[in-house]
PDB file of C-alpha atoms in Angstrom:
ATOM      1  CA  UNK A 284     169.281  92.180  54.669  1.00  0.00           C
ATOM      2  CA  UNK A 285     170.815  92.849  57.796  1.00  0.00           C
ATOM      3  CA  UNK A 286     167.859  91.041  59.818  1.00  0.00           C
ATOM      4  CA  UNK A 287     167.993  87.852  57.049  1.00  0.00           C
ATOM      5  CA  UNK A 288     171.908  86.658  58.043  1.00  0.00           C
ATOM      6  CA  UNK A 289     170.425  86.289  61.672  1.00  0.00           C
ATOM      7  CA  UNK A 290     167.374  84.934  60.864  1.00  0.00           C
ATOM      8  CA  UNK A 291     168.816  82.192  58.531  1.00  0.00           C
ATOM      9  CA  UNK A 292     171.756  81.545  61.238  1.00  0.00           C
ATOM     10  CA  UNK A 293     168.848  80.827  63.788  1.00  0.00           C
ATOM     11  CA  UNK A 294     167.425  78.386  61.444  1.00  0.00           C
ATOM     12  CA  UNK A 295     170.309  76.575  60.823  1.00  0.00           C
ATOM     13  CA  UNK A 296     170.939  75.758  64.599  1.00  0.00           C
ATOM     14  CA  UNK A 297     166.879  75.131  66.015  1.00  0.00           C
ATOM     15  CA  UNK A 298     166.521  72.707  62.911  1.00  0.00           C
ATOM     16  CA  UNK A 299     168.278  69.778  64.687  1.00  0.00           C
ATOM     17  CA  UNK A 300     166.496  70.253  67.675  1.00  0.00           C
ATOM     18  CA  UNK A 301     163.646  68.840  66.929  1.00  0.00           C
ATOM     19  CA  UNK A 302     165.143  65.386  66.150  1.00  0.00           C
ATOM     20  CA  UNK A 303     166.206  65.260  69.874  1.00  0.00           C
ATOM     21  CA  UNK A 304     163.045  67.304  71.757  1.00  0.00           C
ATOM     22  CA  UNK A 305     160.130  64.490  72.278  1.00  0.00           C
ATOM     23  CA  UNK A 306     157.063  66.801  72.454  1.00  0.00           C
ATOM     24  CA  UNK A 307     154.494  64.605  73.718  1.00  0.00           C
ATOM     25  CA  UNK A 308     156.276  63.849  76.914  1.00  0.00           C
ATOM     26  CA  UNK A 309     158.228  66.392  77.150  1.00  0.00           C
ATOM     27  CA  UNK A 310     162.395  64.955  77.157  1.00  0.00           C
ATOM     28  CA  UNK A 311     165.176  65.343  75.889  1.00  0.00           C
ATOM     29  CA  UNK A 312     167.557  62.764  74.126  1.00  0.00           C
ATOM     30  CA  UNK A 313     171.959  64.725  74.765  1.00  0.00           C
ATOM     31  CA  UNK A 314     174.159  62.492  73.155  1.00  0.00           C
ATOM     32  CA  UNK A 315     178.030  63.251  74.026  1.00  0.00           C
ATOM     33  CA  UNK A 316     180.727  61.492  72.249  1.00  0.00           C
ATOM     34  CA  UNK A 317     184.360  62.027  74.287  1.00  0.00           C
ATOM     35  CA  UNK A 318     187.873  61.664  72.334  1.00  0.00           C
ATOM     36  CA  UNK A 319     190.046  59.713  74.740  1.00  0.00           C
ATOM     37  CA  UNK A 320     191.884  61.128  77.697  1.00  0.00           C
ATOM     38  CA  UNK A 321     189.355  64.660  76.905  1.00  0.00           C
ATOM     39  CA  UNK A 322     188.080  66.834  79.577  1.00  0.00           C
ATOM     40  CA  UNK A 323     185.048  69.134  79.392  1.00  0.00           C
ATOM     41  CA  UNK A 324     184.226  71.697  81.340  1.00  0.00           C
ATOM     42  CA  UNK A 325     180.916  73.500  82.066  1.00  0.00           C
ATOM     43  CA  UNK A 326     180.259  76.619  84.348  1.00  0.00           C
ATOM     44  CA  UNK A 327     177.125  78.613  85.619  1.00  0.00           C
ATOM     45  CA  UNK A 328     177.912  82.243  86.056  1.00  0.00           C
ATOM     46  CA  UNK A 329     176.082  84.867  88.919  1.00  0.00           C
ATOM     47  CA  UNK A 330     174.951  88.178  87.301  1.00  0.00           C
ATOM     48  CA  UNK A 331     177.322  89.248  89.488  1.00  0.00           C
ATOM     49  CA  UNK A 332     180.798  87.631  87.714  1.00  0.00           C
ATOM     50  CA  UNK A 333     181.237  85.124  90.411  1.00  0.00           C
ATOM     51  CA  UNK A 334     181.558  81.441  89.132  1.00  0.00           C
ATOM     52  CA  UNK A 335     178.055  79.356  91.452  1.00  0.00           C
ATOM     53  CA  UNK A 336     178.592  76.171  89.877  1.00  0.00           C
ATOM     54  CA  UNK A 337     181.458  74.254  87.663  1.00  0.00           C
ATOM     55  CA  UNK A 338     181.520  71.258  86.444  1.00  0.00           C
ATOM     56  CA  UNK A 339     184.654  69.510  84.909  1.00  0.00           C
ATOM     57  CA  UNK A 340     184.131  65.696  83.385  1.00  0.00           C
ATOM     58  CA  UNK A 341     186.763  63.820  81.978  1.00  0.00           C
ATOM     59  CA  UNK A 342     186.623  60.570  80.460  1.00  0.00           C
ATOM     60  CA  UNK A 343     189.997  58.272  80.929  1.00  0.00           C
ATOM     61  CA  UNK A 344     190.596  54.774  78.812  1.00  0.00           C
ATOM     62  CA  UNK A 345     192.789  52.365  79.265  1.00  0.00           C
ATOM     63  CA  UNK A 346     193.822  48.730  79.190  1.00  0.00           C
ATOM     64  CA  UNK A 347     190.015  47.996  77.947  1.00  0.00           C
ATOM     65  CA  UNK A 348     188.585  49.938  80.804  1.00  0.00           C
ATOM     66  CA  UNK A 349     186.910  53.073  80.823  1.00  0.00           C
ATOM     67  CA  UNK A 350     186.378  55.563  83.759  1.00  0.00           C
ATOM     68  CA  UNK A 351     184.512  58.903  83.966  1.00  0.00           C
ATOM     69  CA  UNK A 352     185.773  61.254  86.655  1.00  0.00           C
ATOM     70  CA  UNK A 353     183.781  64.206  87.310  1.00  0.00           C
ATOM     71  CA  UNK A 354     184.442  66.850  89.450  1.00  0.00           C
ATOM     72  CA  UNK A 355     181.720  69.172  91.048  1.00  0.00           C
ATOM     73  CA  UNK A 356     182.323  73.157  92.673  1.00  0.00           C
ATOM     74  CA  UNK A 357     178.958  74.509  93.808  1.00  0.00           C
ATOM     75  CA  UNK A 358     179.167  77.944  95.641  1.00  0.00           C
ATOM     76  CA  UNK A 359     175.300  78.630  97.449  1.00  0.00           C
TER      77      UNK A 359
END
């Protein structure tokens, strides 16, 4: 039983994958909807704690305009 919740929660997530993998050629379809004025952030992390890359998006609207500011930290 204890191997079944895991299994099942796997399931549940890798079923809507294939909808958005194209296996002949090998892409992949990300669709990101933003609420307005929202900012996402994203970070790659050494083995070693330090952060190597960040990236922070945020998507501004206004007066029937819309802008997407992104913001790029890359340590090498």
């Amino acid at each position: 039983m204890k191997n079944l919740i895991p299994t099942v929660v796997a399931l549940i997530f890798t079923t809507g994958l294939f909808g958005q993998i194209n296996i002949e050629d090998s892409t992949v379809q990300v669709i990101g909807y933003w609420d307005m004025n929202e900012t996402w952030s994203a970070s790659r992390i050494h083995e070693s704690g330090w952060v190597i890359y960040s990236i922070e998006t945020k998507k501004v609207v206004a007066e029937g305009t819309t802008q997407i500011n992104e913001r790029i930290i890359e340590i090498l």
